[in-house]
mmCIF file of C-alpha atoms in Angstrom:
data_model
loop_
_atom_site.group_PDB
_atom_site.id
_atom_site.type_symbol
_atom_site.label_atom_id
_atom_site.label_comp_id
_atom_site.label_asym_id
_atom_site.label_seq_id
_atom_site.Cartn_x
_atom_site.Cartn_y
_atom_site.Cartn_z
ATOM 1 C CA MET A 1 -10.922 33.757 30.445
ATOM 2 C CA ASN A 2 -12.032 34.478 26.884
ATOM 3 C CA ILE A 3 -8.568 33.664 25.618
ATOM 4 C CA MET A 4 -8.662 30.484 27.728
ATOM 5 C CA ARG A 5 -11.969 29.490 26.143
ATOM 6 C CA GLY A 6 -10.521 30.205 22.737
ATOM 7 C CA ILE A 7 -7.580 27.909 23.413
ATOM 8 C CA MET A 8 -9.845 25.199 24.744
ATOM 9 C CA ALA A 9 -12.115 25.463 21.717
ATOM 10 C CA LEU A 10 -9.119 25.159 19.407
ATOM 11 C CA CYS A 11 -7.818 22.173 21.359
ATOM 12 C CA VAL A 12 -11.216 20.504 21.310
ATOM 13 C CA ALA A 13 -11.372 21.048 17.569
ATOM 14 C CA GLY A 14 -7.900 19.499 17.320
ATOM 15 C CA GLY A 15 -9.021 16.559 19.425
ATOM 16 C CA LEU A 16 -12.065 16.025 17.247
ATOM 17 C CA ALA A 17 -9.859 16.128 14.165
ATOM 18 C CA ALA A 18 -7.647 13.463 15.755
ATOM 19 C CA ALA A 19 -10.685 11.352 16.585
ATOM 20 C CA ALA A 20 -11.916 11.684 13.003
ATOM 21 C CA GLN A 21 -8.518 10.579 11.766
ATOM 22 C CA ALA A 22 -8.443 7.552 14.057
ATOM 23 C CA ASP A 23 -11.689 6.360 12.532
ATOM 24 C CA HIS A 24 -10.451 5.993 8.976
ATOM 25 C CA ALA A 25 -10.934 2.245 8.790
ATOM 26 C CA GLY A 26 -13.948 3.062 6.655
ATOM 27 C CA LYS A 27 -12.215 4.890 3.782
ATOM 28 C CA ILE A 28 -10.390 2.704 1.318
ATOM 29 C CA VAL A 29 -8.692 3.267 -2.020
ATOM 30 C CA TYR A 30 -8.399 0.208 -4.235
ATOM 31 C CA HIS A 31 -5.692 0.422 -6.871
ATOM 32 C CA VAL A 32 -5.751 -1.689 -9.995
ATOM 33 C CA SER A 33 -3.519 -1.541 -13.060
ATOM 34 C CA GLU A 34 -3.397 -5.118 -14.426
ATOM 35 C CA ILE A 35 -6.229 -6.081 -16.763
ATOM 36 C CA GLU A 36 -6.200 -9.678 -15.528
ATOM 37 C CA LYS A 37 -6.798 -8.503 -11.941
ATOM 38 C CA VAL A 38 -9.904 -6.437 -12.585
ATOM 39 C CA GLY A 39 -12.410 -9.224 -11.945
ATOM 40 C CA PHE A 40 -10.596 -10.238 -8.766
ATOM 41 C CA ALA A 41 -10.425 -6.637 -7.540
ATOM 42 C CA LEU A 42 -14.159 -6.147 -8.087
ATOM 43 C CA GLY A 43 -14.819 -9.345 -6.134
ATOM 44 C CA ASN A 44 -12.569 -8.047 -3.330
ATOM 45 C CA ILE A 45 -14.598 -4.846 -3.152
ATOM 46 C CA ARG A 46 -17.887 -6.744 -3.052
ATOM 47 C CA ASN A 47 -16.459 -8.900 -0.223
ATOM 48 C CA HIS A 48 -15.226 -5.766 1.522
ATOM 49 C CA ILE A 49 -18.700 -4.263 1.555
ATOM 50 C CA ASN A 50 -20.247 -7.507 2.772
ATOM 51 C CA GLY A 51 -17.529 -7.958 5.387
ATOM 52 C CA VAL A 52 -18.192 -4.615 7.038
ATOM 53 C CA GLY A 53 -21.921 -5.220 7.105
ATOM 54 C CA GLY A 54 -23.009 -3.127 4.154
ATOM 55 C CA ALA A 55 -22.128 -0.204 1.955
ATOM 56 C CA GLU A 56 -23.146 2.345 4.588
ATOM 57 C CA HIS A 57 -20.108 1.376 6.689
ATOM 58 C CA VAL A 58 -17.375 2.048 4.161
ATOM 59 C CA GLU A 59 -16.355 4.558 1.491
ATOM 60 C CA ILE A 60 -14.522 2.887 -1.362
ATOM 61 C CA VAL A 61 -12.825 4.501 -4.348
ATOM 62 C CA LEU A 62 -11.380 2.318 -7.092
ATOM 63 C CA VAL A 63 -8.640 4.015 -9.094
ATOM 64 C CA ALA A 64 -7.894 2.289 -12.395
ATOM 65 C CA HIS A 65 -4.973 3.087 -14.652
ATOM 66 C CA GLY A 66 -2.753 1.345 -17.136
ATOM 67 C CA PRO A 67 -3.898 -1.817 -18.897
ATOM 68 C CA ALA A 68 -6.647 -2.396 -16.281
ATOM 69 C CA LEU A 69 -8.704 0.451 -17.711
ATOM 70 C CA LYS A 70 -9.281 -1.565 -20.883
ATOM 71 C CA ALA A 71 -11.452 -3.976 -18.910
ATOM 72 C CA PHE A 72 -13.840 -1.076 -18.322
ATOM 73 C CA HIS A 73 -14.174 -0.028 -21.968
ATOM 74 C CA ASP A 74 -17.865 -0.170 -22.782
ATOM 75 C CA THR A 75 -17.564 -1.975 -26.092
ATOM 76 C CA ILE A 76 -19.768 -4.557 -27.738
ATOM 77 C CA ASP A 77 -17.450 -7.351 -26.633
ATOM 78 C CA ALA A 78 -17.063 -6.125 -23.046
ATOM 79 C CA ASN A 79 -17.078 -8.854 -20.421
ATOM 80 C CA PRO A 80 -20.690 -9.074 -19.132
ATOM 81 C CA LYS A 81 -19.507 -10.259 -15.702
ATOM 82 C CA ILE A 82 -17.364 -7.149 -15.321
ATOM 83 C CA MET A 83 -20.285 -4.986 -16.463
ATOM 84 C CA ASP A 84 -22.602 -6.555 -13.898
ATOM 85 C CA ARG A 85 -20.129 -6.082 -11.081
ATOM 86 C CA VAL A 86 -19.412 -2.480 -12.016
ATOM 87 C CA SER A 87 -23.115 -1.792 -12.093
ATOM 88 C CA ALA A 88 -23.738 -3.464 -8.721
ATOM 89 C CA LEU A 89 -20.802 -1.733 -7.021
ATOM 90 C CA GLN A 90 -21.640 1.686 -8.436
ATOM 91 C CA GLY A 91 -25.195 1.100 -7.220
ATOM 92 C CA ALA A 92 -23.732 0.453 -3.757
ATOM 93 C CA GLY A 93 -21.882 3.755 -3.812
ATOM 94 C CA VAL A 94 -18.394 2.665 -4.828
ATOM 95 C CA ARG A 95 -16.704 5.456 -6.804
ATOM 96 C CA PHE A 96 -14.836 4.481 -9.966
ATOM 97 C CA GLU A 97 -12.061 6.764 -11.143
ATOM 98 C CA ALA A 98 -9.923 6.597 -14.254
ATOM 99 C CA CYS A 99 -6.442 7.990 -14.806
ATOM 100 C CA GLY A 100 -6.534 10.841 -17.329
ATOM 101 C CA ASN A 101 -3.136 9.886 -18.771
ATOM 102 C CA THR A 102 -4.378 6.367 -19.396
ATOM 103 C CA MET A 103 -7.592 7.651 -20.971
ATOM 104 C CA ASN A 104 -5.495 9.723 -23.366
ATOM 105 C CA ALA A 105 -3.206 6.790 -24.135
ATOM 106 C CA GLN A 106 -6.202 4.520 -24.806
ATOM 107 C CA SER A 107 -8.099 7.265 -26.677
ATOM 108 C CA VAL A 108 -11.249 6.952 -24.607
ATOM 109 C CA SER A 109 -13.610 9.503 -23.108
ATOM 110 C CA LEU A 110 -15.890 8.979 -20.110
ATOM 111 C CA ASP A 111 -18.665 7.961 -22.529
ATOM 112 C CA ASP A 112 -16.533 5.027 -23.617
ATOM 113 C CA LEU A 113 -16.289 3.617 -20.078
ATOM 114 C CA MET A 114 -18.844 1.417 -18.316
ATOM 115 C CA GLY A 115 -21.308 3.091 -15.973
ATOM 116 C CA SER A 116 -20.182 6.275 -14.336
ATOM 117 C CA PHE A 117 -16.459 6.945 -13.992
ATOM 118 C CA ALA A 118 -14.748 10.131 -12.862
ATOM 119 C CA ARG A 119 -11.749 11.277 -14.849
ATOM 120 C CA ARG A 120 -8.670 12.235 -12.817
ATOM 121 C CA ASP A 121 -6.594 14.632 -14.872
ATOM 122 C CA GLU A 122 -3.823 14.683 -12.273
ATOM 123 C CA GLY A 123 -3.243 11.009 -13.055
ATOM 124 C CA GLY A 124 -4.093 7.787 -11.234
ATOM 125 C CA VAL A 125 -0.976 7.613 -9.065
ATOM 126 C CA VAL A 126 -1.278 11.226 -7.911
ATOM 127 C CA ARG A 127 -4.926 10.597 -7.080
ATOM 128 C CA ILE A 128 -4.010 7.480 -5.066
ATOM 129 C CA ALA A 129 -1.463 9.482 -3.081
ATOM 130 C CA ASP A 130 -3.951 12.298 -2.497
ATOM 131 C CA LEU A 131 -6.600 9.892 -1.249
ATOM 132 C CA GLN A 132 -4.097 8.311 1.146
ATOM 133 C CA SER A 133 -3.150 11.740 2.432
ATOM 134 C CA GLN A 134 -6.872 12.294 3.096
ATOM 135 C CA GLY A 135 -6.925 9.194 5.320
ATOM 136 C CA TYR A 136 -7.895 6.538 2.807
ATOM 137 C CA LEU A 137 -6.279 3.155 3.464
ATOM 138 C CA TYR A 138 -4.574 1.543 0.507
ATOM 139 C CA ILE A 139 -5.404 -1.912 -0.804
ATOM 140 C CA ARG A 140 -3.681 -3.312 -3.853
ATOM 141 C CA PRO A 141 -5.491 -6.415 -5.179
ATOM 142 C CA MET B 1 -0.030 36.679 27.633
ATOM 143 C CA ASN B 2 3.391 35.258 28.340
ATOM 144 C CA ILE B 3 1.821 32.427 30.346
ATOM 145 C CA MET B 4 -0.593 31.833 27.507
ATOM 146 C CA ARG B 5 2.246 31.644 25.022
ATOM 147 C CA GLY B 6 4.021 29.282 27.376
ATOM 148 C CA ILE B 7 0.997 26.989 27.459
ATOM 149 C CA MET B 8 0.691 27.046 23.710
ATOM 150 C CA ALA B 9 4.403 26.348 23.250
ATOM 151 C CA LEU B 10 4.118 23.399 25.632
ATOM 152 C CA CYS B 11 1.149 22.083 23.686
ATOM 153 C CA VAL B 12 3.035 22.330 20.420
ATOM 154 C CA ALA B 13 6.070 20.649 22.002
ATOM 155 C CA GLY B 14 3.806 17.948 23.422
ATOM 156 C CA GLY B 15 2.331 17.345 19.998
ATOM 157 C CA LEU B 16 5.740 16.999 18.411
ATOM 158 C CA ALA B 17 6.949 14.639 21.145
ATOM 159 C CA ALA B 18 3.860 12.474 20.749
ATOM 160 C CA ALA B 19 4.342 12.428 16.997
ATOM 161 C CA ALA B 20 7.964 11.336 17.415
ATOM 162 C CA GLN B 21 6.851 8.536 19.722
ATOM 163 C CA ALA B 22 4.062 7.230 17.547
ATOM 164 C CA ASP B 23 6.675 5.054 15.914
ATOM 165 C CA HIS B 24 4.716 2.250 14.345
ATOM 166 C CA ALA B 25 7.493 0.988 12.089
ATOM 167 C CA GLY B 26 7.355 -2.284 13.998
ATOM 168 C CA LYS B 27 3.853 -3.440 12.964
ATOM 169 C CA ILE B 28 3.502 -4.719 9.433
ATOM 170 C CA VAL B 29 0.752 -6.426 7.463
ATOM 171 C CA TYR B 30 1.903 -8.451 4.481
ATOM 172 C CA HIS B 31 -0.763 -9.063 1.857
ATOM 173 C CA VAL B 32 -0.565 -11.941 -0.595
ATOM 174 C CA SER B 33 -3.147 -13.168 -3.094
ATOM 175 C CA GLU B 34 -1.150 -14.681 -5.985
ATOM 176 C CA ILE B 35 -0.101 -18.303 -5.556
ATOM 177 C CA GLU B 36 3.133 -17.719 -7.458
ATOM 178 C CA LYS B 37 4.170 -14.979 -5.026
ATOM 179 C CA VAL B 38 3.836 -16.993 -1.820
ATOM 180 C CA GLY B 39 7.437 -18.230 -1.709
ATOM 181 C CA PHE B 40 8.745 -14.758 -2.464
ATOM 182 C CA ALA B 41 6.510 -13.198 0.201
ATOM 183 C CA LEU B 42 7.710 -15.669 2.834
ATOM 184 C CA GLY B 43 11.311 -14.855 1.894
ATOM 185 C CA ASN B 44 10.509 -11.144 2.223
ATOM 186 C CA ILE B 45 9.172 -11.717 5.726
ATOM 187 C CA ARG B 46 12.255 -13.719 6.746
ATOM 188 C CA ASN B 47 14.444 -10.893 5.401
ATOM 189 C CA HIS B 48 12.291 -8.361 7.224
ATOM 190 C CA ILE B 49 12.861 -10.097 10.548
ATOM 191 C CA ASN B 50 16.606 -10.395 9.909
ATOM 192 C CA GLY B 51 16.801 -6.788 8.731
ATOM 193 C CA VAL B 52 15.366 -5.390 11.951
ATOM 194 C CA GLY B 53 17.673 -7.506 14.078
ATOM 195 C CA GLY B 54 15.285 -10.253 15.105
ATOM 196 C CA ALA B 55 11.658 -11.163 15.623
ATOM 197 C CA GLU B 56 11.432 -9.261 18.909
ATOM 198 C CA HIS B 57 11.658 -5.967 17.007
ATOM 199 C CA VAL B 58 8.673 -6.406 14.708
ATOM 200 C CA GLU B 59 5.096 -7.691 14.685
ATOM 201 C CA ILE B 60 4.159 -9.219 11.359
ATOM 202 C CA VAL B 61 0.794 -10.491 10.190
ATOM 203 C CA LEU B 62 0.477 -12.215 6.824
ATOM 204 C CA VAL B 63 -3.027 -12.092 5.378
ATOM 205 C CA ALA B 64 -3.598 -14.598 2.578
ATOM 206 C CA HIS B 65 -6.631 -14.687 0.337
ATOM 207 C CA GLY B 66 -7.542 -15.712 -3.181
ATOM 208 C CA PRO B 67 -5.401 -18.194 -5.101
ATOM 209 C CA ALA B 68 -2.451 -17.687 -2.698
ATOM 210 C CA LEU B 69 -4.220 -19.637 0.008
ATOM 211 C CA LYS B 70 -3.868 -22.809 -2.032
ATOM 212 C CA ALA B 71 -0.106 -22.728 -1.444
ATOM 213 C CA PHE B 72 -0.855 -23.201 2.254
ATOM 214 C CA HIS B 73 -3.120 -26.244 1.860
ATOM 215 C CA ASP B 74 -1.596 -29.014 3.977
ATOM 216 C CA THR B 75 -1.882 -31.789 1.439
ATOM 217 C CA ILE B 76 0.382 -34.711 0.653
ATOM 218 C CA ASP B 77 1.836 -32.873 -2.347
ATOM 219 C CA ALA B 78 2.352 -29.559 -0.539
ATOM 220 C CA ASN B 79 5.606 -27.757 -1.366
ATOM 221 C CA PRO B 80 8.099 -28.750 1.368
ATOM 222 C CA LYS B 81 9.967 -25.451 1.028
ATOM 223 C CA ILE B 82 6.767 -23.527 1.742
ATOM 224 C CA MET B 83 6.041 -25.804 4.708
ATOM 225 C CA ASP B 84 9.507 -25.211 6.172
ATOM 226 C CA ARG B 85 9.226 -21.458 5.800
ATOM 227 C CA VAL B 86 5.750 -21.357 7.333
ATOM 228 C CA SER B 87 7.011 -23.416 10.248
ATOM 229 C CA ALA B 88 10.086 -21.225 10.778
ATOM 230 C CA LEU B 89 8.118 -17.959 10.534
ATOM 231 C CA GLN B 90 5.328 -19.141 12.813
ATOM 232 C CA GLY B 91 8.045 -20.215 15.266
ATOM 233 C CA ALA B 92 9.387 -16.666 15.099
ATOM 234 C CA GLY B 93 5.977 -15.229 15.972
ATOM 235 C CA VAL B 94 4.645 -14.248 12.561
ATOM 236 C CA ARG B 95 0.845 -14.554 12.536
ATOM 237 C CA PHE B 96 -0.752 -16.205 9.521
ATOM 238 C CA GLU B 97 -4.337 -15.331 8.733
ATOM 239 C CA ALA B 98 -6.670 -16.704 6.079
ATOM 240 C CA CYS B 99 -9.659 -15.021 4.453
ATOM 241 C CA GLY B 100 -12.881 -16.761 5.462
ATOM 242 C CA ASN B 101 -14.469 -16.161 2.053
ATOM 243 C CA THR B 102 -11.513 -17.825 0.366
ATOM 244 C CA MET B 103 -11.634 -20.753 2.809
ATOM 245 C CA ASN B 104 -15.278 -21.259 1.883
ATOM 246 C CA ALA B 105 -14.551 -20.992 -1.831
ATOM 247 C CA GLN B 106 -11.691 -23.498 -1.543
ATOM 248 C CA SER B 107 -13.683 -25.733 0.856
ATOM 249 C CA VAL B 108 -10.973 -25.857 3.515
ATOM 250 C CA SER B 109 -11.045 -25.638 7.291
ATOM 251 C CA LEU B 110 -8.188 -24.517 9.553
ATOM 252 C CA ASP B 111 -7.159 -28.175 9.896
ATOM 253 C CA ASP B 112 -6.510 -28.255 6.162
ATOM 254 C CA LEU B 113 -3.973 -25.421 6.340
ATOM 255 C CA MET B 114 -0.275 -25.687 7.244
ATOM 256 C CA GLY B 115 0.708 -24.971 10.838
ATOM 257 C CA SER B 116 -1.479 -22.569 12.717
ATOM 258 C CA PHE B 117 -3.626 -20.110 10.773
ATOM 259 C CA ALA B 118 -6.330 -17.823 12.121
ATOM 260 C CA ARG B 119 -9.539 -17.598 10.130
ATOM 261 C CA ARG B 120 -10.848 -14.102 9.428
ATOM 262 C CA ASP B 121 -14.582 -14.311 8.869
ATOM 263 C CA GLU B 122 -14.784 -10.611 7.975
ATOM 264 C CA GLY B 123 -12.684 -11.400 4.899
ATOM 265 C CA GLY B 124 -9.045 -10.804 4.046
ATOM 266 C CA VAL B 125 -9.441 -7.302 2.612
ATOM 267 C CA VAL B 126 -11.470 -6.065 5.570
ATOM 268 C CA ARG B 127 -8.846 -7.517 7.903
ATOM 269 C CA ILE B 128 -6.054 -5.753 5.990
ATOM 270 C CA ALA B 129 -7.897 -2.451 6.299
ATOM 271 C CA ASP B 130 -8.522 -3.013 10.016
ATOM 272 C CA LEU B 131 -4.868 -3.780 10.665
ATOM 273 C CA GLN B 132 -3.838 -0.632 8.807
ATOM 274 C CA SER B 133 -6.276 1.399 10.876
ATOM 275 C CA GLN B 134 -4.569 -0.069 13.963
ATOM 276 C CA GLY B 135 -1.227 1.310 12.756
ATOM 277 C CA TYR B 136 0.096 -1.628 10.776
ATOM 278 C CA LEU B 137 2.131 -0.607 7.746
ATOM 279 C CA TYR B 138 1.191 -2.270 4.491
ATOM 280 C CA ILE B 139 3.575 -4.242 2.323
ATOM 281 C CA ARG B 140 2.423 -5.937 -0.839
ATOM 282 C CA PRO B 141 5.034 -8.450 -2.106
ATOM 283 C CA MET C 1 -4.415 21.134 37.212
ATOM 284 C CA ASN C 2 -6.797 18.540 35.877
ATOM 285 C CA ILE C 3 -8.234 21.021 33.426
ATOM 286 C CA MET C 4 -4.701 21.977 32.431
ATOM 287 C CA ARG C 5 -3.810 18.331 31.785
ATOM 288 C CA GLY C 6 -6.974 17.902 29.806
ATOM 289 C CA ILE C 7 -6.032 20.865 27.641
ATOM 290 C CA MET C 8 -2.565 19.469 27.079
ATOM 291 C CA ALA C 9 -3.880 16.007 26.185
ATOM 292 C CA LEU C 10 -6.238 17.532 23.637
ATOM 293 C CA CYS C 11 -3.407 19.622 22.214
ATOM 294 C CA VAL C 12 -1.207 16.535 21.861
ATOM 295 C CA ALA C 13 -4.019 14.770 20.024
ATOM 296 C CA GLY C 14 -4.494 17.823 17.830
ATOM 297 C CA GLY C 15 -0.766 17.999 17.180
ATOM 298 C CA LEU C 16 -0.688 14.364 16.113
ATOM 299 C CA ALA C 17 -3.560 14.835 13.716
ATOM 300 C CA ALA C 18 -1.918 17.911 12.232
ATOM 301 C CA ALA C 19 1.451 16.162 11.950
ATOM 302 C CA ALA C 20 -0.143 13.157 10.286
ATOM 303 C CA GLN C 21 -2.142 15.238 7.854
ATOM 304 C CA ALA C 22 0.300 18.031 7.082
ATOM 305 C CA ASP C 23 3.400 16.463 5.910
ATOM 306 C CA HIS C 24 3.059 13.344 3.888
ATOM 307 C CA ALA C 25 1.087 14.152 0.761
ATOM 308 C CA GLY C 26 4.317 14.937 -1.019
ATOM 309 C CA LYS C 27 6.456 11.992 0.079
ATOM 310 C CA ILE C 28 5.978 8.753 -1.781
ATOM 311 C CA VAL C 29 7.703 5.390 -1.751
ATOM 312 C CA TYR C 30 7.307 3.345 -4.927
ATOM 313 C CA HIS C 31 7.886 -0.384 -4.471
ATOM 314 C CA VAL C 32 8.827 -2.644 -7.357
ATOM 315 C CA SER C 33 9.877 -6.294 -7.323
ATOM 316 C CA GLU C 34 8.714 -7.726 -10.684
ATOM 317 C CA ILE C 35 11.111 -7.247 -13.590
ATOM 318 C CA GLU C 36 8.258 -6.915 -16.068
ATOM 319 C CA LYS C 37 6.795 -3.992 -14.090
ATOM 320 C CA VAL C 38 9.905 -1.813 -14.031
ATOM 321 C CA GLY C 39 9.129 0.137 -17.207
ATOM 322 C CA PHE C 40 5.546 0.715 -16.082
ATOM 323 C CA ALA C 41 6.681 1.831 -12.619
ATOM 324 C CA LEU C 42 9.126 4.333 -14.087
ATOM 325 C CA GLY C 43 6.350 5.685 -16.301
ATOM 326 C CA ASN C 44 4.106 5.994 -13.224
ATOM 327 C CA ILE C 45 6.777 8.035 -11.455
ATOM 328 C CA ARG C 46 7.228 10.326 -14.452
ATOM 329 C CA ASN C 47 3.446 10.821 -14.552
ATOM 330 C CA HIS C 48 3.421 11.428 -10.812
ATOM 331 C CA ILE C 49 5.930 14.243 -11.128
ATOM 332 C CA ASN C 50 4.047 15.789 -14.045
ATOM 333 C CA GLY C 51 0.727 15.370 -12.243
ATOM 334 C CA VAL C 52 1.831 17.397 -9.231
ATOM 335 C CA GLY C 53 3.261 20.155 -11.393
ATOM 336 C CA GLY C 54 6.936 19.307 -11.215
ATOM 337 C CA ALA C 55 9.629 17.570 -9.196
ATOM 338 C CA GLU C 56 9.789 20.353 -6.637
ATOM 339 C CA HIS C 57 6.359 19.359 -5.316
ATOM 340 C CA VAL C 58 7.099 15.755 -4.416
ATOM 341 C CA GLU C 59 9.803 13.562 -2.884
ATOM 342 C CA ILE C 60 9.884 10.134 -4.457
ATOM 343 C CA VAL C 61 11.954 7.117 -3.455
ATOM 344 C CA LEU C 62 11.875 3.979 -5.574
ATOM 345 C CA VAL C 63 12.838 0.828 -3.675
ATOM 346 C CA ALA C 64 13.720 -2.101 -5.925
ATOM 347 C CA HIS C 65 14.254 -5.647 -4.759
ATOM 348 C CA GLY C 66 13.868 -9.168 -6.073
ATOM 349 C CA PRO C 67 13.810 -9.842 -9.818
ATOM 350 C CA ALA C 68 13.072 -6.158 -10.586
ATOM 351 C CA LEU C 69 16.626 -5.179 -9.705
ATOM 352 C CA LYS C 70 17.894 -7.068 -12.762
ATOM 353 C CA ALA C 71 16.274 -4.461 -14.990
ATOM 354 C CA PHE C 72 18.670 -1.917 -13.492
ATOM 355 C CA HIS C 73 21.860 -3.905 -14.096
ATOM 356 C CA ASP C 74 24.141 -1.684 -16.143
ATOM 357 C CA THR C 75 25.203 -4.277 -18.695
ATOM 358 C CA ILE C 76 25.928 -4.028 -22.395
ATOM 359 C CA ASP C 77 22.487 -5.412 -23.226
ATOM 360 C CA ALA C 78 20.585 -3.220 -20.779
ATOM 361 C CA ASN C 79 17.299 -1.828 -22.061
ATOM 362 C CA PRO C 80 18.061 1.683 -23.399
ATOM 363 C CA LYS C 81 14.537 2.870 -22.619
ATOM 364 C CA ILE C 82 14.975 1.902 -18.973
ATOM 365 C CA MET C 83 18.381 3.613 -18.915
ATOM 366 C CA ASP C 84 16.902 6.830 -20.312
ATOM 367 C CA ARG C 85 14.065 6.854 -17.821
ATOM 368 C CA VAL C 86 16.371 6.171 -14.880
ATOM 369 C CA SER C 87 18.608 8.992 -16.009
ATOM 370 C CA ALA C 88 15.718 11.433 -16.447
ATOM 371 C CA LEU C 89 14.132 10.565 -13.103
ATOM 372 C CA GLN C 90 17.401 10.707 -11.185
ATOM 373 C CA GLY C 91 17.990 14.079 -12.819
ATOM 374 C CA ALA C 92 14.598 15.156 -11.462
ATOM 375 C CA GLY C 93 15.592 14.159 -7.943
ATOM 376 C CA VAL C 94 13.946 10.744 -7.623
ATOM 377 C CA ARG C 95 16.017 8.539 -5.310
ATOM 378 C CA PHE C 96 16.674 4.964 -6.403
ATOM 379 C CA GLU C 97 17.418 2.415 -3.704
ATOM 380 C CA ALA C 98 18.372 -1.247 -3.986
ATOM 381 C CA CYS C 99 17.830 -4.048 -1.474
ATOM 382 C CA GLY C 100 21.171 -5.247 -0.090
ATOM 383 C CA ASN C 101 19.940 -8.853 0.138
ATOM 384 C CA THR C 102 18.995 -8.764 -3.525
ATOM 385 C CA MET C 103 22.327 -7.219 -4.493
ATOM 386 C CA ASN C 104 24.079 -10.097 -2.715
ATOM 387 C CA ALA C 105 21.836 -12.681 -4.350
ATOM 388 C CA GLN C 106 22.442 -11.157 -7.795
ATOM 389 C CA SER C 107 26.176 -10.605 -7.063
ATOM 390 C CA VAL C 108 26.133 -6.931 -8.001
ATOM 391 C CA SER C 109 27.715 -3.860 -6.458
ATOM 392 C CA LEU C 110 26.514 -0.265 -6.825
ATOM 393 C CA ASP C 111 28.912 0.123 -9.773
ATOM 394 C CA ASP C 112 26.957 -2.574 -11.598
ATOM 395 C CA LEU C 113 23.687 -0.632 -11.375
ATOM 396 C CA MET C 114 22.515 2.152 -13.700
ATOM 397 C CA GLY C 115 23.093 5.718 -12.613
ATOM 398 C CA SER C 116 23.230 6.358 -8.907
ATOM 399 C CA PHE C 117 21.554 3.868 -6.557
ATOM 400 C CA ALA C 118 21.766 3.745 -2.776
ATOM 401 C CA ARG C 119 22.279 0.335 -1.204
ATOM 402 C CA ARG C 120 19.973 -0.531 1.701
ATOM 403 C CA ASP C 121 21.673 -3.107 3.849
ATOM 404 C CA GLU C 122 18.628 -3.490 6.075
ATOM 405 C CA GLY C 123 16.788 -4.903 3.072
ATOM 406 C CA GLY C 124 14.186 -3.494 0.708
ATOM 407 C CA VAL C 125 11.120 -4.432 2.746
ATOM 408 C CA VAL C 126 12.527 -2.993 5.968
ATOM 409 C CA ARG C 127 13.378 0.199 4.105
ATOM 410 C CA ILE C 128 9.848 0.429 2.702
ATOM 411 C CA ALA C 129 8.404 0.073 6.196
ATOM 412 C CA ASP C 130 10.809 2.671 7.582
ATOM 413 C CA LEU C 131 9.893 5.161 4.866
ATOM 414 C CA GLN C 132 6.201 4.637 5.568
ATOM 415 C CA SER C 133 6.810 5.220 9.256
ATOM 416 C CA GLN C 134 8.482 8.501 8.261
ATOM 417 C CA GLY C 135 5.290 9.581 6.505
ATOM 418 C CA TYR C 136 5.923 8.333 2.983
ATOM 419 C CA LEU C 137 2.800 7.137 1.203
ATOM 420 C CA TYR C 138 3.035 3.723 -0.410
ATOM 421 C CA ILE C 139 2.377 3.064 -4.075
ATOM 422 C CA ARG C 140 2.788 -0.381 -5.542
ATOM 423 C CA PRO C 141 2.812 -0.273 -9.353
#
């Protein structure tokens, strides 16, 4: 009977894992690489949060690489609309992540990016794949 | 112990069989936001249906938001090629869905769109995530 | 018997979760259709391989269709940088696949494409869906 209970416990754990997996509508990775799409992508994320009834219902990670990262450079001529949106979304819990390869290519450190970014040394595309393998749904604005 | 092993082997076999059956290749969400990609996306969907041997082998939902929705406005100067493709694809069972936020921004109602669209009040990106969480595969033309 | 069935159902669910989670982190389908994105996409794939510590840790398939396929035409004025990257990536085991519909539209055979492509007669979009249903993660450069 103890072995039986052990099996059942393992199966229940497996079932719970499956249930957790089935509920992944609330984990999303947004992928942006084109500089001209950054504003649109940030608007999509704001609409996403509103559409699910608030930031507490969704976990969103934005992974930026390639030319798109330039839109997040915190320079004196940075686009104030982008800055405002980044600030609002980070305040709502959206995580912003930057590709380490792109940061090297653009010679920027985290201090040079708006707000609070995380640097992904494995690269943006590897990070996007890893997030998907963790159950994040993929949206490409 | 042999019975126990038998049970466990059956469970593993059951898991593999279920995995093999969870064949969701036949449910696809197409996502389009750029107006210049609408014609290409509709051609992709037509090719998709042909490539699987007919509309009865696939369920396709096209979710349009952002500038792309303008290509579906049913105005006097609408592109006749787009109209024909929308008509043919809707006839083949493809579902067309429009982002409610975009409809508001473009001041259009369902009557202003070609053929038969569904309005998604939760927003296009939320809808795309929901469809993926229901097993729809994601294709971004 | 009811308890037994319950155990088996839970095991099946557990098996599915494990199958879904276990296998697909290392299988990626890259999708490219825009000619101007081909160089970027090839760079992404190179970075992907480096980011996971080498080609032995990932299986990558690139599916090209639409205008993007023109960048792979093996003509006298082909871009040498593209040719070098294709050669390096194919050497690292990346599979390159071309949409049969696009090959017809562009009147090319496999001999007209750089290196070693596979032709997908079912079409690029169908192939992308099939790969996803086999556990490949989707990245759209």
